[in-house]
PDB file of N, CA and C in Angstrom:
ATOM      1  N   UNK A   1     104.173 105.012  99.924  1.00  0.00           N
ATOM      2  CA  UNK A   1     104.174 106.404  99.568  1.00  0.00           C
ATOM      3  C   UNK A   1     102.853 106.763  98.894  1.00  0.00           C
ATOM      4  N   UNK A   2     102.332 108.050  99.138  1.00  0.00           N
ATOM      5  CA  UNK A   2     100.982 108.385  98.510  1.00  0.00           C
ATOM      6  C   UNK A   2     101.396 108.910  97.316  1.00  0.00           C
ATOM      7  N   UNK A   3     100.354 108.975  96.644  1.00  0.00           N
ATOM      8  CA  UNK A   3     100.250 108.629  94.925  1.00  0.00           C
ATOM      9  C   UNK A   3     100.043 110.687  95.183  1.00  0.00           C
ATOM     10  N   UNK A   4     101.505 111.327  94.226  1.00  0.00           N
ATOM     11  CA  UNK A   4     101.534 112.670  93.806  1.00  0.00           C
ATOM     12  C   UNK A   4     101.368 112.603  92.435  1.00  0.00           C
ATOM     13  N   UNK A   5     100.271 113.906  92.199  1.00  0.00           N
ATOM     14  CA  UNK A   5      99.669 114.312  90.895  1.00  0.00           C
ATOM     15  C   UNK A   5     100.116 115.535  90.807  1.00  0.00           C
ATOM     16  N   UNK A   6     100.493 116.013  89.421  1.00  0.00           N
ATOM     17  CA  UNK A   6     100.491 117.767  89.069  1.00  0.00           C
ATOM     18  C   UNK A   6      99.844 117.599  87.831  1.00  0.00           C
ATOM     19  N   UNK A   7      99.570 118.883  87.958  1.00  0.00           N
ATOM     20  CA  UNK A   7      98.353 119.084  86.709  1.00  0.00           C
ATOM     21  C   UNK A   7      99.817 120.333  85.856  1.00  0.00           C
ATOM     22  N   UNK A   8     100.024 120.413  84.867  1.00  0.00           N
ATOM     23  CA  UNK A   8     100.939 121.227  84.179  1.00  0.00           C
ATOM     24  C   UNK A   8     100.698 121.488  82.762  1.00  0.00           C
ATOM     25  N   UNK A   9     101.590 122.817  82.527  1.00  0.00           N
ATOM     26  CA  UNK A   9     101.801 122.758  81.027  1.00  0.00           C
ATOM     27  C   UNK A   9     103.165 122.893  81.013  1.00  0.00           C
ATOM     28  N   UNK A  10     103.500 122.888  79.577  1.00  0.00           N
ATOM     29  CA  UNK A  10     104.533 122.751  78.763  1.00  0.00           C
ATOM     30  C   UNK A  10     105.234 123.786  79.144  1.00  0.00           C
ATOM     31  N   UNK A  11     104.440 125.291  79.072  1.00  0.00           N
ATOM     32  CA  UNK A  11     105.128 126.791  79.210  1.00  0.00           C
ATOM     33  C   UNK A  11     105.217 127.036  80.218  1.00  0.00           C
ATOM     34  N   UNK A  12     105.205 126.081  81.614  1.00  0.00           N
ATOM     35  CA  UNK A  12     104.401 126.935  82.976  1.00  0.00           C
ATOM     36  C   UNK A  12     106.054 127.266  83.114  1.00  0.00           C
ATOM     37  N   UNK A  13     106.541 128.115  83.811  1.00  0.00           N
ATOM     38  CA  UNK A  13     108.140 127.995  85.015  1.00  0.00           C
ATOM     39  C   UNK A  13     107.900 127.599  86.113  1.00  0.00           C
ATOM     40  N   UNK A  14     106.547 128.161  86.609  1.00  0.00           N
ATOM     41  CA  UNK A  14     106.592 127.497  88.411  1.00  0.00           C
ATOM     42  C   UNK A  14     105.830 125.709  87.660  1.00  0.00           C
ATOM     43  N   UNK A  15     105.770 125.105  86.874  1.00  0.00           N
ATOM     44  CA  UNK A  15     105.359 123.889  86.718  1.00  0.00           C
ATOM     45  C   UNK A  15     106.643 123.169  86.649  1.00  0.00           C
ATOM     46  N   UNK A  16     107.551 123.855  85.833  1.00  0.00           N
ATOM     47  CA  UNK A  16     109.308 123.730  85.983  1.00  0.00           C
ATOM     48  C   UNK A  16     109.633 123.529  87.538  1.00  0.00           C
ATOM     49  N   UNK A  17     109.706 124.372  88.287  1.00  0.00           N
ATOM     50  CA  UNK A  17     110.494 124.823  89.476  1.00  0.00           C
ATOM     51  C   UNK A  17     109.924 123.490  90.313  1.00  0.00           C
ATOM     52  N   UNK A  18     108.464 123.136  89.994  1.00  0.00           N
ATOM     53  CA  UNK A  18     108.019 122.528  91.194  1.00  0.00           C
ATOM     54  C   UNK A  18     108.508 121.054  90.749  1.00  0.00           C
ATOM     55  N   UNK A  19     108.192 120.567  89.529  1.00  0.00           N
ATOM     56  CA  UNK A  19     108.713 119.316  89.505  1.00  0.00           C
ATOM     57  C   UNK A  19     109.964 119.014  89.696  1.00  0.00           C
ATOM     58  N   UNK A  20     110.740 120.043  89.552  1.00  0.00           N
ATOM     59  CA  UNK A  20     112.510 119.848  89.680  1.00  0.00           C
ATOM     60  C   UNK A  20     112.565 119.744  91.463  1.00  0.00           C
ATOM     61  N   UNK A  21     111.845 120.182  92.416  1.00  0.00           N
ATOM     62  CA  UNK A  21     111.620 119.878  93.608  1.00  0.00           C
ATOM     63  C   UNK A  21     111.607 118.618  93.922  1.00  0.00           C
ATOM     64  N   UNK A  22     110.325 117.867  93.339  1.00  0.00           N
ATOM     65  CA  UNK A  22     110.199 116.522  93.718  1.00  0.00           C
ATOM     66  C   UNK A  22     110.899 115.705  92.696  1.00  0.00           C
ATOM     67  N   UNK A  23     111.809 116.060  91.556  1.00  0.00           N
ATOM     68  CA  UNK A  23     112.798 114.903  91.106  1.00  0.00           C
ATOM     69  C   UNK A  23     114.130 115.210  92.273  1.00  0.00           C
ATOM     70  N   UNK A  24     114.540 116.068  92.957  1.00  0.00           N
ATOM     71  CA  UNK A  24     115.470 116.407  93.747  1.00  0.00           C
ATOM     72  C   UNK A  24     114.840 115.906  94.653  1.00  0.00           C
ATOM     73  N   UNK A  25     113.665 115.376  95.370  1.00  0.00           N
ATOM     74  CA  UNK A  25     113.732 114.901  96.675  1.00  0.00           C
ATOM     75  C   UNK A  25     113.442 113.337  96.297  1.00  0.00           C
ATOM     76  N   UNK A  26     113.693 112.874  95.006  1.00  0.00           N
ATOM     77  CA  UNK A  26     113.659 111.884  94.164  1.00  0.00           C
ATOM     78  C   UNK A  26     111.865 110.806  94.198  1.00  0.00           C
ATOM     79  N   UNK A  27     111.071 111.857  94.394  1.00  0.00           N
ATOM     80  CA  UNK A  27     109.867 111.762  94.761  1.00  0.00           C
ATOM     81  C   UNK A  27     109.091 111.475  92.935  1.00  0.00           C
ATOM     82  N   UNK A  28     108.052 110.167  93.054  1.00  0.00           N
ATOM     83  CA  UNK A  28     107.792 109.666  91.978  1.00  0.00           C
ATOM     84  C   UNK A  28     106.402 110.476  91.581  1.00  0.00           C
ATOM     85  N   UNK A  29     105.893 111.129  90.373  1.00  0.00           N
ATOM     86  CA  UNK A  29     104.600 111.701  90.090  1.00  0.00           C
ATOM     87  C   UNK A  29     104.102 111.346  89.217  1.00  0.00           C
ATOM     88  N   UNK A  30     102.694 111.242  89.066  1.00  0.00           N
ATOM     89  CA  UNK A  30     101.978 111.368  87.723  1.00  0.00           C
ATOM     90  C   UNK A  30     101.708 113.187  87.507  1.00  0.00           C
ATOM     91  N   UNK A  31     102.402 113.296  86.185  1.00  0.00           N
ATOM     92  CA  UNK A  31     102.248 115.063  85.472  1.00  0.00           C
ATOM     93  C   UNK A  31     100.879 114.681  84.555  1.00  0.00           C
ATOM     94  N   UNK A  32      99.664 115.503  84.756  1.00  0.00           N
ATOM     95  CA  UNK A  32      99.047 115.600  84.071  1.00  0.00           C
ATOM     96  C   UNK A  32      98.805 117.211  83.202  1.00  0.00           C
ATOM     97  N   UNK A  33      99.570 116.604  81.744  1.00  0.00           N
ATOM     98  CA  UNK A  33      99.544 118.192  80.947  1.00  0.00           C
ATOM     99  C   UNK A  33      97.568 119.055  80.541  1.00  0.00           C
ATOM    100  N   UNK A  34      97.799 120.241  81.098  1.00  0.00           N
ATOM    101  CA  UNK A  34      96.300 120.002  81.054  1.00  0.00           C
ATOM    102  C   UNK A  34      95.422 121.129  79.920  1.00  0.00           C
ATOM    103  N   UNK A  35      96.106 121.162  78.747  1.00  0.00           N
ATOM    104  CA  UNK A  35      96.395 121.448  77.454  1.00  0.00           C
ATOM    105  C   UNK A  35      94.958 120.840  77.046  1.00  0.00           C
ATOM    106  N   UNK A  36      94.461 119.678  77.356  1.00  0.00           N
ATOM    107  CA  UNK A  36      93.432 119.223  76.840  1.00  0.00           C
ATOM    108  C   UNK A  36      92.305 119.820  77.760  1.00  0.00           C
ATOM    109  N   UNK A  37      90.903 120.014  76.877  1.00  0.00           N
ATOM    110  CA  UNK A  37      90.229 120.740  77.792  1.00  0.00           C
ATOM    111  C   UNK A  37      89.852 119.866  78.819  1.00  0.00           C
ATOM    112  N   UNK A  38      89.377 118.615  78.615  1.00  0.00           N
ATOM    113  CA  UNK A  38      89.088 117.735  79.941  1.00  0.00           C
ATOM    114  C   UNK A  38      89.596 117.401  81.279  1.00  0.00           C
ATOM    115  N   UNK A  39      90.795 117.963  80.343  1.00  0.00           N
ATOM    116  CA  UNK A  39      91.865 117.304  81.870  1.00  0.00           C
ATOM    117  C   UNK A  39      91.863 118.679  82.772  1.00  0.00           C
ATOM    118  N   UNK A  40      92.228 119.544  82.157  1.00  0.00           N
ATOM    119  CA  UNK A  40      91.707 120.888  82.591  1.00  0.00           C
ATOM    120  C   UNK A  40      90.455 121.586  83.482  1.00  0.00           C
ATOM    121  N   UNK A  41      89.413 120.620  83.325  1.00  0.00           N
ATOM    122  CA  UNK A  41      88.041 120.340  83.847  1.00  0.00           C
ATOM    123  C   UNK A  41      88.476 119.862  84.737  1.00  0.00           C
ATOM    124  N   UNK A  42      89.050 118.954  84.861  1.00  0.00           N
ATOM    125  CA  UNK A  42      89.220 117.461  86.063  1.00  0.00           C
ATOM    126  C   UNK A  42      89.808 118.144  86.937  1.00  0.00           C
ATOM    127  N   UNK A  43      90.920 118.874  86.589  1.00  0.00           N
ATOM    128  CA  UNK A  43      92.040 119.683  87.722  1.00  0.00           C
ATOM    129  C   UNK A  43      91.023 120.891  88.259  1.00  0.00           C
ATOM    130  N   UNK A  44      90.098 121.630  87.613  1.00  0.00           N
ATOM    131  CA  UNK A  44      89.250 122.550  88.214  1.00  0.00           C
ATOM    132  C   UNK A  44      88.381 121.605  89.250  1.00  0.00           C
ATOM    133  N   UNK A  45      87.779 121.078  88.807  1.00  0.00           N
ATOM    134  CA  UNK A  45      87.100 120.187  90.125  1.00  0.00           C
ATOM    135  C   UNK A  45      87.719 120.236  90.875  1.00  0.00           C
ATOM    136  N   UNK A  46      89.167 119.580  90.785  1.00  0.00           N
ATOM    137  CA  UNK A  46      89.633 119.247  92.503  1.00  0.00           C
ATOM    138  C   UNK A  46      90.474 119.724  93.188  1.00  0.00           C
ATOM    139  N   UNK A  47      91.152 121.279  92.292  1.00  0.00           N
ATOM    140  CA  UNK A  47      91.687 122.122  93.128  1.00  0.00           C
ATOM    141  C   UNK A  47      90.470 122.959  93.192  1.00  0.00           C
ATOM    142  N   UNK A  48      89.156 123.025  93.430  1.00  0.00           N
ATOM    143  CA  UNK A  48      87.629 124.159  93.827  1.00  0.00           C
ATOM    144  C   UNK A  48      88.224 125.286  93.265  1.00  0.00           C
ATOM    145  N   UNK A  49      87.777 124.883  91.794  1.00  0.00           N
ATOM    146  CA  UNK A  49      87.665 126.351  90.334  1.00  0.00           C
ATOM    147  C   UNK A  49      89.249 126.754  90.583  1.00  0.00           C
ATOM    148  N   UNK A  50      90.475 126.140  91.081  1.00  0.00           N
ATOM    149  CA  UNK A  50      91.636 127.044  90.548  1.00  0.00           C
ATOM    150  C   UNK A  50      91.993 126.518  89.319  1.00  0.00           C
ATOM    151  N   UNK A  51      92.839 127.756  88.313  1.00  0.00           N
ATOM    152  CA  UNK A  51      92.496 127.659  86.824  1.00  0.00           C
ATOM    153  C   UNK A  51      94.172 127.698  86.500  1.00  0.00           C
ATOM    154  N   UNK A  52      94.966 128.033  87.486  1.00  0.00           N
ATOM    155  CA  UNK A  52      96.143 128.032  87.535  1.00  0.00           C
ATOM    156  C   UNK A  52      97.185 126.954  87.877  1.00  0.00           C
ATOM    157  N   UNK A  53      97.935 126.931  87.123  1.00  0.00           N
ATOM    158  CA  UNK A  53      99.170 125.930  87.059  1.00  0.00           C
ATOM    159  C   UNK A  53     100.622 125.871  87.441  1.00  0.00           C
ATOM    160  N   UNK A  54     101.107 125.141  88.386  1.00  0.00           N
ATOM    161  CA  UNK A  54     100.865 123.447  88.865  1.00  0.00           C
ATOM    162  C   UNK A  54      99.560 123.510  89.712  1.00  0.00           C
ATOM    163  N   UNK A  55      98.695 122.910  90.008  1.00  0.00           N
ATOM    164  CA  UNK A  55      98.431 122.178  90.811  1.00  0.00           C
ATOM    165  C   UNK A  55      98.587 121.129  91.226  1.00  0.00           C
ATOM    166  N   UNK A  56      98.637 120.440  92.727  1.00  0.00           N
ATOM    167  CA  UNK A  56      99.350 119.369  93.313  1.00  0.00           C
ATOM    168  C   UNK A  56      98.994 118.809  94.250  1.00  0.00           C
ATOM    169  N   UNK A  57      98.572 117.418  94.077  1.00  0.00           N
ATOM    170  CA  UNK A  57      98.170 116.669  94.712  1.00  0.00           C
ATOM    171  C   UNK A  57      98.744 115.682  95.625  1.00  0.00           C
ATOM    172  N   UNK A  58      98.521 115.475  96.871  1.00  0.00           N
ATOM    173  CA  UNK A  58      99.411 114.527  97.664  1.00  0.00           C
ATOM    174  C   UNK A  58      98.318 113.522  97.942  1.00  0.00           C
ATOM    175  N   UNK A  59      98.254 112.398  97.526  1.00  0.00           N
ATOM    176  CA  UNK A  59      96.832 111.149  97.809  1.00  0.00           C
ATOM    177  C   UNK A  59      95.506 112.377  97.433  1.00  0.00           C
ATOM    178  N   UNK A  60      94.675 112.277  98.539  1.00  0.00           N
ATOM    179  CA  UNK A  60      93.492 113.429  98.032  1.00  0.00           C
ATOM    180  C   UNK A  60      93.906 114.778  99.082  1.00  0.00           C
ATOM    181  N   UNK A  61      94.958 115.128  99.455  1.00  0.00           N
ATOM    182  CA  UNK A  61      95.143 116.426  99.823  1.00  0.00           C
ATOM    183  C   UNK A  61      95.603 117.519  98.751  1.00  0.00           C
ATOM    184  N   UNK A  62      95.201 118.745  98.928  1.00  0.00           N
ATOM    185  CA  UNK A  62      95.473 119.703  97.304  1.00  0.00           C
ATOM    186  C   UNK A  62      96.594 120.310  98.246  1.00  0.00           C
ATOM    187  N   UNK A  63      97.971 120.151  97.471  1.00  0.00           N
ATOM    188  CA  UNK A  63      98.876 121.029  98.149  1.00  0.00           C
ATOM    189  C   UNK A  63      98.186 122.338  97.416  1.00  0.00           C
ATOM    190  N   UNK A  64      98.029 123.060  96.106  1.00  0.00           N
ATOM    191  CA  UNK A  64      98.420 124.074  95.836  1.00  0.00           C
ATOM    192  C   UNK A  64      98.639 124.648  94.766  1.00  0.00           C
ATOM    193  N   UNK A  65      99.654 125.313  95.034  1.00  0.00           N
ATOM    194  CA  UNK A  65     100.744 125.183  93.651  1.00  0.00           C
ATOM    195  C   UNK A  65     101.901 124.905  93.888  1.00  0.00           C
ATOM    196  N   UNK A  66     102.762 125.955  92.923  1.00  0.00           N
ATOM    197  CA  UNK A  66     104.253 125.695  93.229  1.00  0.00           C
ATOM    198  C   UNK A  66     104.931 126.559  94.384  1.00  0.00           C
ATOM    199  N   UNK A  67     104.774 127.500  94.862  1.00  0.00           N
ATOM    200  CA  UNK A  67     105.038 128.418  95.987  1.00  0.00           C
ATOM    201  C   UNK A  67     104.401 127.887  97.353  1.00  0.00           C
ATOM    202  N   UNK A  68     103.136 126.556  97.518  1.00  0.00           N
ATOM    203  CA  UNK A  68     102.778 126.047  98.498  1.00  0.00           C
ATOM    204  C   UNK A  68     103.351 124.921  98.623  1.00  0.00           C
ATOM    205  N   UNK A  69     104.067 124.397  97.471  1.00  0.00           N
ATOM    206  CA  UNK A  69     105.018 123.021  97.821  1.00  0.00           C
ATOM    207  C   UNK A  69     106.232 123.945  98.179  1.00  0.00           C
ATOM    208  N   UNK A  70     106.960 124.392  97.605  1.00  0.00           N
ATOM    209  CA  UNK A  70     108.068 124.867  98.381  1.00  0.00           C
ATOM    210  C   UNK A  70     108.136 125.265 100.010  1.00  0.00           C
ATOM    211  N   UNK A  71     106.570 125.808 100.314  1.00  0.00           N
ATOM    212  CA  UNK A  71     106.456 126.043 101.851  1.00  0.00           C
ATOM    213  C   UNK A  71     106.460 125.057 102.716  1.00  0.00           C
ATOM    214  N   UNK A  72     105.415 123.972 101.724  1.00  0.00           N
ATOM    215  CA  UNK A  72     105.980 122.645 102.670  1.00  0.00           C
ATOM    216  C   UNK A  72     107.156 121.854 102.862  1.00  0.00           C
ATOM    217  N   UNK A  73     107.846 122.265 101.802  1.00  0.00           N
ATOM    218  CA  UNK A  73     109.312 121.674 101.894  1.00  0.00           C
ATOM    219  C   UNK A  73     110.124 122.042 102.966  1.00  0.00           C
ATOM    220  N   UNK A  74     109.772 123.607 103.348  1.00  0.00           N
ATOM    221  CA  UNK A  74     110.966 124.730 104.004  1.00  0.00           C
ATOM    222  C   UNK A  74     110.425 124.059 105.564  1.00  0.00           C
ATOM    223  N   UNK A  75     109.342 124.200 105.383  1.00  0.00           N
ATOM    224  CA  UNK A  75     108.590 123.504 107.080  1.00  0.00           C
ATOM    225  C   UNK A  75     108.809 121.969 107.488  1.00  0.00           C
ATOM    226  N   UNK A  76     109.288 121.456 106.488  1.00  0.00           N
ATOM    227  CA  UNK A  76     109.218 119.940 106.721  1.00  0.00           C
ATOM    228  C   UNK A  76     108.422 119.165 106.884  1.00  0.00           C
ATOM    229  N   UNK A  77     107.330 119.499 106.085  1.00  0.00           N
ATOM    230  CA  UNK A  77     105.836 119.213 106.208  1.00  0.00           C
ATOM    231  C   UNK A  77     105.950 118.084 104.952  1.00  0.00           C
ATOM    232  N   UNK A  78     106.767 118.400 103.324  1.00  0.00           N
ATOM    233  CA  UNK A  78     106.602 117.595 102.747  1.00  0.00           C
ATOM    234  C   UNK A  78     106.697 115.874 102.916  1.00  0.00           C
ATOM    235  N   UNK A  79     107.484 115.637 103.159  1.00  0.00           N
ATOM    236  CA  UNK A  79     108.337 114.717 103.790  1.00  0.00           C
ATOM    237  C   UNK A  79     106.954 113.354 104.445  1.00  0.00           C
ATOM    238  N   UNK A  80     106.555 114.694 105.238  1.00  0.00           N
ATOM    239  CA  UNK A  80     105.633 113.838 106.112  1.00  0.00           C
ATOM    240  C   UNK A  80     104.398 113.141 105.053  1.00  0.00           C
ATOM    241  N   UNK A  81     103.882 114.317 104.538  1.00  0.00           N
ATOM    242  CA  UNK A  81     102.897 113.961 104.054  1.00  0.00           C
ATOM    243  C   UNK A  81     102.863 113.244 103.051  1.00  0.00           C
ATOM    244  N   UNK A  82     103.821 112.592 101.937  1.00  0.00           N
ATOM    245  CA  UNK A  82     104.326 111.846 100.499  1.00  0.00           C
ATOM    246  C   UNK A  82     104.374 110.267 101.258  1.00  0.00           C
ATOM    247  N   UNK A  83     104.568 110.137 102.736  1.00  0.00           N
ATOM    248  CA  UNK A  83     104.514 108.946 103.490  1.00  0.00           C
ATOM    249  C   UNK A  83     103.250 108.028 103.708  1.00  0.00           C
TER     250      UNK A  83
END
């Protein structure tokens, strides 16, 4: 399985909604809270300047956020790509 990253905070709801996705498809992540400014930096790099939260990583593909994982879920796209 490829290694999933989210970048989150504490207050987000769609940072809520999305991880409750992948504990329901019992899918394993590293959450990175990004509260600290560095980490915050790190997640701008590699979603290209998005400043918004979740962002989500599948190996080095950027799903998004939380409204672009749910699309891949509905398409059956997730599935494939966490393989």
């Amino acid at each position: 399985m490829k290694k999933l990253t989210i970048y989150t905070t504490d207050y987000c709801p769609f940072c809520v909604r999305a991880k409750a996705l992948l504990e329901r498809k019992e899918l394993k992540f590293d959450e990175v809270d990004v509260s600290n400014p560095d980490d915050r930096m790190d997640m701008m790099k590699k979603a290209d300047g998005r400043r918004s939260v979740p962002q989500i990583f599948i190996g080095d593909y950027h799903v998004g956020g939380c409204d672009d994982l749910y699309a891949l879920d509905k398409d059956g796209k997730l599935d494939e790509l966490v393989k």
